[in-house]
mmCIF file of C-alpha atoms and ligand atoms in Angstrom:
data_model
loop_
_atom_site.group_PDB
_atom_site.id
_atom_site.type_symbol
_atom_site.label_atom_id
_atom_site.label_comp_id
_atom_site.label_asym_id
_atom_site.label_seq_id
_atom_site.Cartn_x
_atom_site.Cartn_y
_atom_site.Cartn_z
ATOM 1 C CA MET A 1 -26.875 4.859 17.802
ATOM 2 C CA LYS A 2 -24.407 3.909 15.092
ATOM 3 C CA ARG A 3 -25.722 1.396 12.583
ATOM 4 C CA ILE A 4 -23.055 -1.017 11.389
ATOM 5 C CA LEU A 5 -22.958 -3.104 8.237
ATOM 6 C CA LEU A 6 -20.337 -5.822 8.660
ATOM 7 C CA LEU A 7 -18.641 -7.666 5.801
ATOM 8 C CA GLY A 8 -16.688 -10.787 6.699
ATOM 9 C CA ALA A 9 -18.855 -11.338 9.785
ATOM 10 C CA THR A 10 -17.732 -14.888 10.593
ATOM 11 C CA GLY A 11 -13.995 -14.266 10.207
ATOM 12 C CA SER A 12 -11.621 -13.422 13.040
ATOM 13 C CA ILE A 13 -12.043 -9.625 12.791
ATOM 14 C CA GLY A 14 -15.773 -9.966 12.063
ATOM 15 C CA LEU A 15 -16.479 -11.963 15.222
ATOM 16 C CA GLN A 16 -14.447 -9.557 17.342
ATOM 17 C CA THR A 17 -16.356 -6.638 15.818
ATOM 18 C CA ILE A 18 -19.590 -8.319 16.875
ATOM 19 C CA ASP A 19 -18.155 -8.749 20.360
ATOM 20 C CA VAL A 20 -17.440 -5.004 20.552
ATOM 21 C CA ILE A 21 -20.965 -4.216 19.297
ATOM 22 C CA GLU A 22 -22.485 -6.538 21.894
ATOM 23 C CA GLN A 23 -20.427 -4.969 24.697
ATOM 24 C CA HIS A 24 -21.848 -1.549 23.818
ATOM 25 C CA PRO A 25 -25.543 -2.005 22.916
ATOM 26 C CA ASP A 26 -26.180 1.653 23.765
ATOM 27 C CA LEU A 27 -23.792 2.794 21.009
ATOM 28 C CA PHE A 28 -23.956 0.257 18.185
ATOM 29 C CA GLU A 29 -26.522 -1.676 16.263
ATOM 30 C CA LEU A 30 -25.696 -4.421 13.784
ATOM 31 C CA VAL A 31 -27.903 -3.834 10.731
ATOM 32 C CA GLY A 32 -26.300 -6.056 8.111
ATOM 33 C CA VAL A 33 -23.942 -9.029 7.921
ATOM 34 C CA VAL A 34 -22.203 -10.785 5.062
ATOM 35 C CA ALA A 35 -20.186 -14.002 5.233
ATOM 36 C CA GLY A 36 -18.645 -16.389 2.722
ATOM 37 C CA ASN A 37 -20.044 -19.789 3.612
ATOM 38 C CA LYS A 38 -20.314 -20.330 7.379
ATOM 39 C CA VAL A 39 -24.094 -20.729 7.495
ATOM 40 C CA GLN A 40 -24.497 -21.918 11.047
ATOM 41 C CA GLN A 41 -22.400 -19.127 12.535
ATOM 42 C CA LEU A 42 -24.231 -16.593 10.393
ATOM 43 C CA ASN A 43 -27.614 -17.872 11.604
ATOM 44 C CA GLU A 44 -26.468 -17.599 15.219
ATOM 45 C CA ILE A 45 -25.518 -13.962 14.650
ATOM 46 C CA ILE A 46 -28.878 -13.253 12.961
ATOM 47 C CA GLU A 47 -30.756 -14.788 15.866
ATOM 48 C CA LYS A 48 -28.901 -12.634 18.406
ATOM 49 C CA HIS A 49 -29.358 -9.395 16.461
ATOM 50 C CA PRO A 50 -32.985 -8.703 15.477
ATOM 51 C CA SER A 51 -31.792 -5.288 14.219
ATOM 52 C CA ILE A 52 -30.298 -6.960 11.123
ATOM 53 C CA GLN A 53 -32.014 -5.733 7.931
ATOM 54 C CA VAL A 54 -29.996 -7.552 5.289
ATOM 55 C CA VAL A 55 -27.855 -10.677 5.105
ATOM 56 C CA GLY A 56 -25.399 -11.744 2.432
ATOM 57 C CA ILE A 57 -23.811 -15.115 1.774
ATOM 58 C CA GLY A 58 -21.071 -15.507 -0.821
ATOM 59 C CA ASN A 59 -21.767 -19.139 -1.570
ATOM 60 C CA GLU A 60 -25.057 -19.313 -3.581
ATOM 61 C CA GLN A 61 -25.882 -22.848 -2.528
ATOM 62 C CA PHE A 62 -26.434 -21.843 1.106
ATOM 63 C CA LYS A 63 -28.931 -19.084 0.359
ATOM 64 C CA ASP A 64 -32.010 -21.085 1.404
ATOM 65 C CA GLN A 65 -30.440 -22.100 4.692
ATOM 66 C CA ILE A 66 -30.174 -18.536 5.997
ATOM 67 C CA HIS A 67 -32.856 -17.650 8.555
ATOM 68 C CA HIS A 68 -33.721 -14.189 7.313
ATOM 69 C CA LYS A 69 -36.257 -12.665 4.959
ATOM 70 C CA LYS A 70 -33.800 -10.509 3.043
ATOM 71 C CA VAL A 71 -30.848 -12.537 1.806
ATOM 72 C CA TYR A 72 -28.475 -11.744 -1.045
ATOM 73 C CA SER A 73 -26.098 -14.369 -2.367
ATOM 74 C CA GLY A 74 -23.234 -14.824 -4.767
ATOM 75 C CA ASN A 75 -20.353 -12.606 -5.783
ATOM 76 C CA HIS A 76 -22.536 -9.528 -5.737
ATOM 77 C CA ALA A 77 -23.905 -10.105 -2.217
ATOM 78 C CA MET A 78 -21.677 -7.522 -0.517
ATOM 79 C CA VAL A 79 -22.571 -4.754 -2.953
ATOM 80 C CA ASP A 80 -26.281 -5.737 -2.810
ATOM 81 C CA CYS A 81 -26.215 -5.439 0.963
ATOM 82 C CA ILE A 82 -24.486 -2.046 0.809
ATOM 83 C CA GLU A 83 -27.098 -0.793 -1.631
ATOM 84 C CA ASN A 84 -30.079 -2.139 0.292
ATOM 85 C CA CYS A 85 -29.184 -1.370 3.886
ATOM 86 C CA ASP A 86 -29.610 1.755 6.027
ATOM 87 C CA TYR A 87 -26.287 2.012 7.794
ATOM 88 C CA ASP A 88 -23.857 4.626 9.077
ATOM 89 C CA LEU A 89 -20.544 2.786 8.929
ATOM 90 C CA LEU A 90 -19.269 -0.118 6.868
ATOM 91 C CA VAL A 91 -16.854 -2.461 8.610
ATOM 92 C CA ASN A 92 -14.973 -4.200 5.831
ATOM 93 C CA ALA A 93 -13.353 -7.287 7.345
ATOM 94 C CA VAL A 94 -13.247 -9.328 4.167
ATOM 95 C CA VAL A 95 -9.964 -10.958 3.186
ATOM 96 C CA GLY A 96 -8.662 -10.474 -0.340
ATOM 97 C CA PHE A 97 -9.129 -8.477 -3.523
ATOM 98 C CA ARG A 98 -12.883 -9.028 -3.323
ATOM 99 C CA GLY A 99 -12.949 -6.430 -0.533
ATOM 100 C CA LEU A 100 -12.003 -3.563 -2.839
ATOM 101 C CA LYS A 101 -15.327 -3.147 -4.613
ATOM 102 C CA PRO A 102 -17.447 -2.877 -1.443
ATOM 103 C CA THR A 103 -15.050 -0.234 -0.087
ATOM 104 C CA LEU A 104 -15.454 1.837 -3.251
ATOM 105 C CA VAL A 105 -19.232 1.377 -3.413
ATOM 106 C CA SER A 106 -19.710 2.389 0.222
ATOM 107 C CA LEU A 107 -17.536 5.498 -0.136
ATOM 108 C CA LYS A 108 -19.408 6.469 -3.305
ATOM 109 C CA LYS A 109 -22.623 6.137 -1.345
ATOM 110 C CA GLY A 110 -21.174 8.678 1.115
ATOM 111 C CA LYS A 111 -20.694 6.150 3.903
ATOM 112 C CA ASP A 112 -17.446 5.933 5.879
ATOM 113 C CA VAL A 113 -15.532 2.684 6.073
ATOM 114 C CA ALA A 114 -13.668 1.068 8.971
ATOM 115 C CA LEU A 115 -11.131 -0.928 7.061
ATOM 116 C CA ALA A 116 -9.573 -4.263 7.928
ATOM 117 C CA ASN A 117 -9.400 -5.282 4.265
ATOM 118 C CA LYS A 118 -5.863 -4.191 3.388
ATOM 119 C CA GLU A 119 -6.242 -5.297 -0.227
ATOM 120 C CA SER A 120 -8.572 -2.320 -0.786
ATOM 121 C CA LEU A 121 -5.483 -0.143 -0.489
ATOM 122 C CA VAL A 122 -2.795 -2.526 -1.753
ATOM 123 C CA ALA A 123 -4.640 -3.288 -4.987
ATOM 124 C CA GLY A 124 -6.851 -0.239 -5.337
ATOM 125 C CA GLY A 125 -5.194 2.521 -3.308
ATOM 126 C CA MET A 126 -5.242 5.072 -6.090
ATOM 127 C CA LEU A 127 -8.967 4.555 -6.765
ATOM 128 C CA VAL A 128 -9.805 4.622 -3.070
ATOM 129 C CA ARG A 129 -7.803 7.827 -2.554
ATOM 130 C CA GLN A 130 -9.584 9.487 -5.467
ATOM 131 C CA THR A 131 -13.005 8.333 -4.234
ATOM 132 C CA LEU A 132 -12.311 9.644 -0.726
ATOM 133 C CA LYS A 133 -11.472 13.021 -2.196
ATOM 134 C CA GLU A 134 -14.560 13.147 -4.394
ATOM 135 C CA THR A 135 -17.014 12.064 -1.725
ATOM 136 C CA ASN A 136 -15.549 13.673 1.394
ATOM 137 C CA THR A 137 -15.808 10.361 3.237
ATOM 138 C CA LYS A 138 -13.374 8.784 5.704
ATOM 139 C CA LEU A 139 -11.450 5.575 6.198
ATOM 140 C CA TYR A 140 -10.686 4.358 9.714
ATOM 141 C CA PRO A 141 -7.892 1.800 10.025
ATOM 142 C CA ILE A 142 -8.505 -1.493 11.846
ATOM 143 C CA ASP A 143 -5.147 -3.079 11.061
ATOM 144 C CA SER A 144 -3.317 -2.943 14.418
ATOM 145 C CA GLU A 145 -0.206 -1.152 13.104
ATOM 146 C CA HIS A 146 -2.236 1.506 11.347
ATOM 147 C CA SER A 147 -4.516 1.957 14.295
ATOM 148 C CA ALA A 148 -1.389 2.506 16.414
ATOM 149 C CA ILE A 149 -0.102 5.128 13.983
ATOM 150 C CA PHE A 150 -3.531 6.747 13.799
ATOM 151 C CA GLN A 151 -3.599 6.963 17.604
ATOM 152 C CA CYS A 152 -0.045 8.401 17.723
ATOM 153 C CA LEU A 153 -1.016 11.072 15.195
ATOM 154 C CA GLN A 154 -3.855 12.482 17.286
ATOM 155 C CA GLY A 155 -3.377 16.096 18.259
ATOM 156 C CA ASN A 156 -0.399 16.539 15.945
ATOM 157 C CA ASP A 157 0.010 17.885 12.455
ATOM 158 C CA ILE A 158 0.855 15.306 9.795
ATOM 159 C CA SER A 159 3.212 17.834 8.175
ATOM 160 C CA GLN A 160 5.415 17.598 11.298
ATOM 161 C CA VAL A 161 5.863 13.857 10.986
ATOM 162 C CA LYS A 162 9.366 12.733 10.112
ATOM 163 C CA ARG A 163 8.513 9.082 9.585
ATOM 164 C CA LEU A 164 6.208 6.250 10.482
ATOM 165 C CA ILE A 165 7.795 3.176 12.026
ATOM 166 C CA ILE A 166 5.795 0.013 11.464
ATOM 167 C CA THR A 167 6.713 -2.854 13.762
ATOM 168 C CA ALA A 168 6.962 -6.427 12.493
ATOM 169 C CA SER A 169 6.984 -9.520 14.681
ATOM 170 C CA GLY A 170 8.890 -11.446 12.020
ATOM 171 C CA GLY A 171 6.236 -14.161 11.723
ATOM 172 C CA SER A 172 6.457 -17.888 12.353
ATOM 173 C CA PHE A 173 9.991 -18.308 10.990
ATOM 174 C CA ARG A 174 11.804 -15.270 12.296
ATOM 175 C CA ASP A 175 14.565 -17.443 13.774
ATOM 176 C CA LYS A 176 15.122 -19.427 10.603
ATOM 177 C CA THR A 177 17.647 -18.669 7.875
ATOM 178 C CA ARG A 178 16.590 -18.609 4.226
ATOM 179 C CA GLU A 179 18.298 -21.962 3.800
ATOM 180 C CA GLU A 180 16.105 -23.436 6.539
ATOM 181 C CA LEU A 181 12.968 -22.036 4.897
ATOM 182 C CA LYS A 182 13.287 -24.568 2.068
ATOM 183 C CA GLU A 183 11.978 -27.326 4.311
ATOM 184 C CA VAL A 184 9.147 -25.687 6.261
ATOM 185 C CA THR A 185 5.636 -27.183 6.265
ATOM 186 C CA VAL A 186 2.149 -25.677 6.157
ATOM 187 C CA GLU A 187 1.542 -26.705 9.747
ATOM 188 C CA GLN A 188 4.681 -24.913 10.978
ATOM 189 C CA THR A 189 3.782 -21.819 8.985
ATOM 190 C CA LEU A 190 0.352 -21.552 10.581
ATOM 191 C CA LYS A 191 1.808 -21.294 14.096
ATOM 192 C CA HIS A 192 2.235 -17.560 14.574
ATOM 193 C CA PRO A 193 4.164 -16.731 17.758
ATOM 194 C CA ASN A 194 2.085 -13.696 18.834
ATOM 195 C CA TRP A 195 -1.223 -13.359 17.029
ATOM 196 C CA SER A 196 -4.060 -15.749 16.330
ATOM 197 C CA MET A 197 -5.363 -14.839 12.871
ATOM 198 C CA GLY A 198 -6.811 -16.262 9.667
ATOM 199 C CA LYS A 199 -4.714 -18.660 7.576
ATOM 200 C CA ARG A 200 -3.798 -16.348 4.733
ATOM 201 C CA ILE A 201 -2.563 -13.534 6.939
ATOM 202 C CA THR A 202 -0.535 -15.974 9.039
ATOM 203 C CA VAL A 203 1.258 -17.205 5.919
ATOM 204 C CA ASP A 204 1.627 -13.586 4.755
ATOM 205 C CA SER A 205 3.257 -12.730 8.082
ATOM 206 C CA ALA A 206 5.817 -15.496 7.642
ATOM 207 C CA THR A 207 6.750 -14.306 4.130
ATOM 208 C CA MET A 208 6.583 -10.661 5.290
ATOM 209 C CA VAL A 209 4.195 -9.995 2.389
ATOM 210 C CA ASN A 210 1.808 -8.805 5.079
ATOM 211 C CA LYS A 211 4.264 -6.160 6.287
ATOM 212 C CA GLY A 212 4.823 -5.123 2.679
ATOM 213 C CA PHE A 213 1.082 -4.697 2.282
ATOM 214 C CA GLU A 214 1.027 -2.645 5.461
ATOM 215 C CA VAL A 215 3.669 -0.262 4.099
ATOM 216 C CA ILE A 216 1.484 0.366 1.034
ATOM 217 C CA GLU A 217 -1.588 0.632 3.250
ATOM 218 C CA ALA A 218 0.162 3.251 5.432
ATOM 219 C CA HIS A 219 1.138 5.262 2.358
ATOM 220 C CA PHE A 220 -2.476 5.582 1.271
ATOM 221 C CA LEU A 221 -4.008 5.989 4.734
ATOM 222 C CA PHE A 222 -1.695 8.748 5.913
ATOM 223 C CA GLY A 223 -0.565 10.276 2.620
ATOM 224 C CA LEU A 224 3.184 10.054 3.327
ATOM 225 C CA ASP A 225 5.963 9.164 0.872
ATOM 226 C CA TYR A 226 7.513 5.717 0.986
ATOM 227 C CA ASP A 227 10.770 7.335 2.159
ATOM 228 C CA GLN A 228 8.918 8.292 5.321
ATOM 229 C CA ILE A 229 7.646 4.784 6.073
ATOM 230 C CA ASP A 230 10.067 2.453 7.854
ATOM 231 C CA THR A 231 9.734 -0.994 9.333
ATOM 232 C CA VAL A 232 11.499 -2.452 12.339
ATOM 233 C CA LEU A 233 11.615 -5.976 13.760
ATOM 234 C CA HIS A 234 10.019 -6.152 17.173
ATOM 235 C CA GLN A 235 9.453 -9.699 18.287
ATOM 236 C CA GLU A 236 7.193 -9.045 21.290
ATOM 237 C CA SER A 237 4.449 -7.226 19.309
ATOM 238 C CA ILE A 238 3.841 -4.954 22.299
ATOM 239 C CA VAL A 239 4.663 -1.721 20.473
ATOM 240 C CA HIS A 240 2.104 -1.831 17.680
ATOM 241 C CA SER A 241 3.846 0.922 15.697
ATOM 242 C CA MET A 242 5.353 4.371 16.161
ATOM 243 C CA VAL A 243 5.444 7.874 14.746
ATOM 244 C CA GLU A 244 8.613 9.965 14.801
ATOM 245 C CA TYR A 245 8.146 13.732 14.565
ATOM 246 C CA ILE A 246 10.568 16.300 13.134
ATOM 247 C CA ASP A 247 11.869 17.049 16.643
ATOM 248 C CA HIS A 248 12.672 13.298 16.999
ATOM 249 C CA ALA A 249 9.982 12.760 19.581
ATOM 250 C CA ILE A 250 8.724 9.237 19.031
ATOM 251 C CA MET A 251 5.175 8.338 19.967
ATOM 252 C CA ALA A 252 4.446 4.633 20.359
ATOM 253 C CA GLN A 253 1.201 2.850 21.026
ATOM 254 C CA MET A 254 1.589 -0.204 23.244
ATOM 255 C CA GLY A 255 -0.721 -2.931 24.390
ATOM 256 C CA SER A 256 -1.508 -6.604 24.289
ATOM 257 C CA ALA A 257 -2.396 -8.342 21.044
ATOM 258 C CA ASP A 258 -6.147 -7.786 21.291
ATOM 259 C CA MET A 259 -7.735 -6.690 18.005
ATOM 260 C CA ARG A 260 -10.844 -5.400 19.740
ATOM 261 C CA LEU A 261 -8.988 -2.195 20.651
ATOM 262 C CA PRO A 262 -8.244 -1.181 17.040
ATOM 263 C CA ILE A 263 -11.768 -2.265 16.071
ATOM 264 C CA GLN A 264 -13.532 -0.168 18.672
ATOM 265 C CA TYR A 265 -11.230 2.798 18.119
ATOM 266 C CA ALA A 266 -12.048 2.677 14.402
ATOM 267 C CA ILE A 267 -15.792 2.382 14.814
ATOM 268 C CA GLN A 268 -16.210 4.958 17.585
ATOM 269 C CA TYR A 269 -13.374 7.387 16.726
ATOM 270 C CA PRO A 270 -12.455 9.733 18.345
ATOM 271 C CA ASP A 271 -13.916 8.248 21.530
ATOM 272 C CA ARG A 272 -12.272 5.508 23.545
ATOM 273 C CA LEU A 273 -14.463 2.816 24.992
ATOM 274 C CA SER A 274 -13.913 0.535 27.955
ATOM 275 C CA LEU A 275 -12.528 -2.869 27.063
ATOM 276 C CA LYS A 276 -12.738 -5.987 29.194
ATOM 277 C CA GLU A 277 -9.409 -7.626 28.782
ATOM 278 C CA GLU A 278 -8.021 -10.435 30.904
ATOM 279 C CA HIS A 279 -4.348 -9.730 30.353
ATOM 280 C CA PRO A 280 -3.737 -6.066 29.592
ATOM 281 C CA PHE A 281 -0.136 -5.052 29.001
ATOM 282 C CA ASP A 282 1.637 -4.258 32.263
ATOM 283 C CA ALA A 283 5.062 -2.644 31.896
ATOM 284 C CA THR A 284 6.181 -3.796 35.344
ATOM 285 C CA LYS A 285 5.546 -7.447 34.567
ATOM 286 C CA THR A 286 6.644 -7.603 31.003
ATOM 287 C CA ILE A 287 9.765 -9.014 29.555
ATOM 288 C CA ASN A 288 12.162 -6.673 27.779
ATOM 289 C CA LEU A 289 11.225 -5.129 24.486
ATOM 290 C CA HIS A 290 13.565 -5.718 21.557
ATOM 291 C CA PHE A 291 13.963 -3.772 18.335
ATOM 292 C CA LYS A 292 16.115 -4.842 15.428
ATOM 293 C CA GLU A 293 16.840 -3.342 12.034
ATOM 294 C CA MET A 294 14.745 -4.846 9.231
ATOM 295 C CA ASP A 295 16.643 -7.365 7.122
ATOM 296 C CA PHE A 296 15.662 -6.940 3.473
ATOM 297 C CA GLU A 297 17.875 -9.859 2.388
ATOM 298 C CA ARG A 298 16.032 -12.177 4.695
ATOM 299 C CA TYR A 299 12.651 -10.746 3.700
ATOM 300 C CA PRO A 300 12.812 -9.913 -0.030
ATOM 301 C CA MET A 301 9.006 -9.537 -0.229
ATOM 302 C CA LEU A 302 9.208 -6.411 1.862
ATOM 303 C CA ARG A 303 11.715 -4.819 -0.492
ATOM 304 C CA LEU A 304 9.501 -5.790 -3.417
ATOM 305 C CA ALA A 305 6.508 -4.155 -1.737
ATOM 306 C CA TYR A 306 8.362 -0.824 -1.560
ATOM 307 C CA GLU A 307 9.183 -1.107 -5.271
ATOM 308 C CA VAL A 308 5.606 -2.005 -6.164
ATOM 309 C CA GLY A 309 4.259 0.762 -3.971
ATOM 310 C CA ARG A 310 6.488 3.391 -5.565
ATOM 311 C CA LYS A 311 5.567 2.335 -9.098
ATOM 312 C CA GLU A 312 1.825 2.382 -8.279
ATOM 313 C CA GLY A 313 -0.437 1.620 -11.250
ATOM 314 C CA ASN A 314 -1.802 -1.918 -11.391
ATOM 315 C CA LEU A 315 1.226 -3.562 -9.742
ATOM 316 C CA GLY A 316 -0.380 -3.694 -6.304
ATOM 317 C CA ALA A 317 -3.246 -5.700 -7.776
ATOM 318 C CA VAL A 318 -0.744 -8.050 -9.428
ATOM 319 C CA PHE A 319 1.253 -8.385 -6.204
ATOM 320 C CA ASN A 320 -1.837 -9.211 -4.206
ATOM 321 C CA GLY A 321 -3.428 -11.506 -6.798
ATOM 322 C CA ALA A 322 -0.206 -13.491 -7.173
ATOM 323 C CA ASP A 323 0.109 -13.781 -3.404
ATOM 324 C CA GLU A 324 -3.499 -14.872 -2.897
ATOM 325 C CA GLN A 325 -3.069 -17.607 -5.478
ATOM 326 C CA ALA A 326 0.366 -18.706 -4.288
ATOM 327 C CA VAL A 327 -0.755 -18.913 -0.655
ATOM 328 C CA GLU A 328 -3.722 -21.022 -1.718
ATOM 329 C CA LEU A 329 -1.402 -23.409 -3.589
ATOM 330 C CA PHE A 330 0.924 -23.534 -0.586
ATOM 331 C CA LEU A 331 -1.939 -24.340 1.796
ATOM 332 C CA GLU A 332 -2.972 -27.138 -0.581
ATOM 333 C CA GLU A 333 0.650 -28.340 -0.383
ATOM 334 C CA LYS A 334 1.120 -27.933 -4.119
ATOM 335 C CA ILE A 335 4.061 -25.545 -3.826
ATOM 336 C CA SER A 336 6.745 -24.984 -1.196
ATOM 337 C CA PHE A 337 7.032 -22.002 1.129
ATOM 338 C CA LEU A 338 9.765 -20.300 -0.905
ATOM 339 C CA GLN A 339 7.809 -20.822 -4.103
ATOM 340 C CA ILE A 340 5.287 -18.300 -2.787
ATOM 341 C CA GLU A 341 7.971 -15.607 -3.147
ATOM 342 C CA GLU A 342 9.075 -16.967 -6.490
ATOM 343 C CA SER A 343 5.482 -16.820 -7.786
ATOM 344 C CA ILE A 344 5.085 -13.207 -6.770
ATOM 345 C CA GLU A 345 8.453 -12.078 -8.136
ATOM 346 C CA LYS A 346 7.777 -13.673 -11.508
ATOM 347 C CA ALA A 347 4.262 -12.247 -11.707
ATOM 348 C CA ILE A 348 5.560 -8.727 -11.071
ATOM 349 C CA GLN A 349 8.295 -9.176 -13.699
ATOM 350 C CA GLN A 350 5.876 -10.464 -16.345
ATOM 351 C CA ALA A 351 2.890 -8.202 -15.691
ATOM 352 C CA GLN A 352 1.852 -5.602 -18.196
ATOM 353 C CA TYR A 353 2.101 -2.233 -16.451
ATOM 354 C CA ILE A 354 -0.883 0.118 -16.476
ATOM 355 C CA GLU A 355 -0.185 3.518 -14.961
ATOM 356 C CA TYR A 356 -3.759 4.660 -14.228
ATOM 357 C CA PRO A 357 -5.893 1.525 -14.046
ATOM 358 C CA SER A 358 -9.694 1.581 -13.876
ATOM 359 C CA TYR A 359 -11.473 -0.800 -11.504
ATOM 360 C CA GLN A 360 -12.080 -3.104 -14.454
ATOM 361 C CA GLN A 361 -8.364 -3.148 -15.264
ATOM 362 C CA LEU A 362 -7.484 -3.895 -11.657
ATOM 363 C CA GLU A 363 -9.874 -6.825 -11.754
ATOM 364 C CA GLU A 364 -8.202 -8.040 -14.939
ATOM 365 C CA SER A 365 -4.736 -7.624 -13.414
ATOM 366 C CA ASP A 366 -5.835 -9.584 -10.352
ATOM 367 C CA LEU A 367 -7.227 -12.385 -12.510
ATOM 368 C CA TRP A 368 -4.166 -12.373 -14.753
ATOM 369 C CA ALA A 369 -1.840 -12.729 -11.746
ATOM 370 C CA ARG A 370 -3.829 -15.697 -10.397
ATOM 371 C CA GLU A 371 -3.832 -17.489 -13.753
ATOM 372 C CA PHE A 372 -0.150 -16.730 -14.236
ATOM 373 C CA VAL A 373 0.782 -18.243 -10.860
ATOM 374 C CA LYS A 374 -1.376 -21.313 -11.486
ATOM 375 C CA SER A 375 0.282 -21.832 -14.877
ATOM 376 C CA LEU A 376 3.744 -21.610 -13.274
ATOM 377 C CA TRP A 377 3.205 -24.750 -11.204
ATOM 378 C CA ASP A 378 0.898 -26.818 -13.402
HETATM 379 MG MG1 MG B 419 -1.311 -5.777 10.894
#
């Protein structure tokens, strides 16, 4: 029985993780859950899973409303739960920079992590890589593109990989020109054509910041140079990503847009588990698949991500912090869609570069980027 501690339990990935756990009660046991502020949903999960030892809630004021005897609250709740829970695998499905610390703490404790929190690698990739090496622990990707790559790598030697090809749907505005982007609203941005996801990642898909993050994530997960990581536009999101080998054989992983597959592959690797899906991909019934060269002029954030990734240091933390803040301002309708990009570009230009940042310095870089973006639009 694998004991799972789940961070971000009431988010989109968190709830689907619980679904996978509930479908396989003979394999998994939920032993800890942490959420930000959705008390009612958290209490429902606690009621259904008597195996839960510890509960965390980010928002202090809800602590007394949680129906459990062991509750941690506040900014430190995730780390408190990690330190006070007997678990085998951490599922980190938190959104944002705040997910980095729990990843590091769990790895240092010798516990593997199934990772949906891409910021752990975007902001703290160098620290995570070093910690993995020191502790002999493992990261299992939950992000659909990285899960696809991970699946395509099975049985092959990474040294025989020519390149990774990450597919990108193009987001909500893939048919719009940059000129047309000046006018787009929050409501339009939140309508993703293929995937139903949280708000931030939906905005990040439209700006292509998300794909940029995924390039950096792939670099750290698979240890390949940026020259070996490509992106391609693929509007149907059926091919979740590909691996090209040195003999030009290309392996692709295909399927419908159901995140439970990457989740269950990550938490029960290398085994595959049955999955009840209403509309599995069927090649005989599906529309044509299209692939188009990535357009870096149309999506400048992706080009910037390659630059940031190559320079390493604290720039990933700045990139992410600026984006988190800018997306928040955009969702509050305080800045326009294109001002998200402008915020990030300026933050990267103005940031003080630190080549080998400590965790503390990453935290400072993150905070600096947020304050910088806020001050831009005050
Ligand atoms: Mg993804």
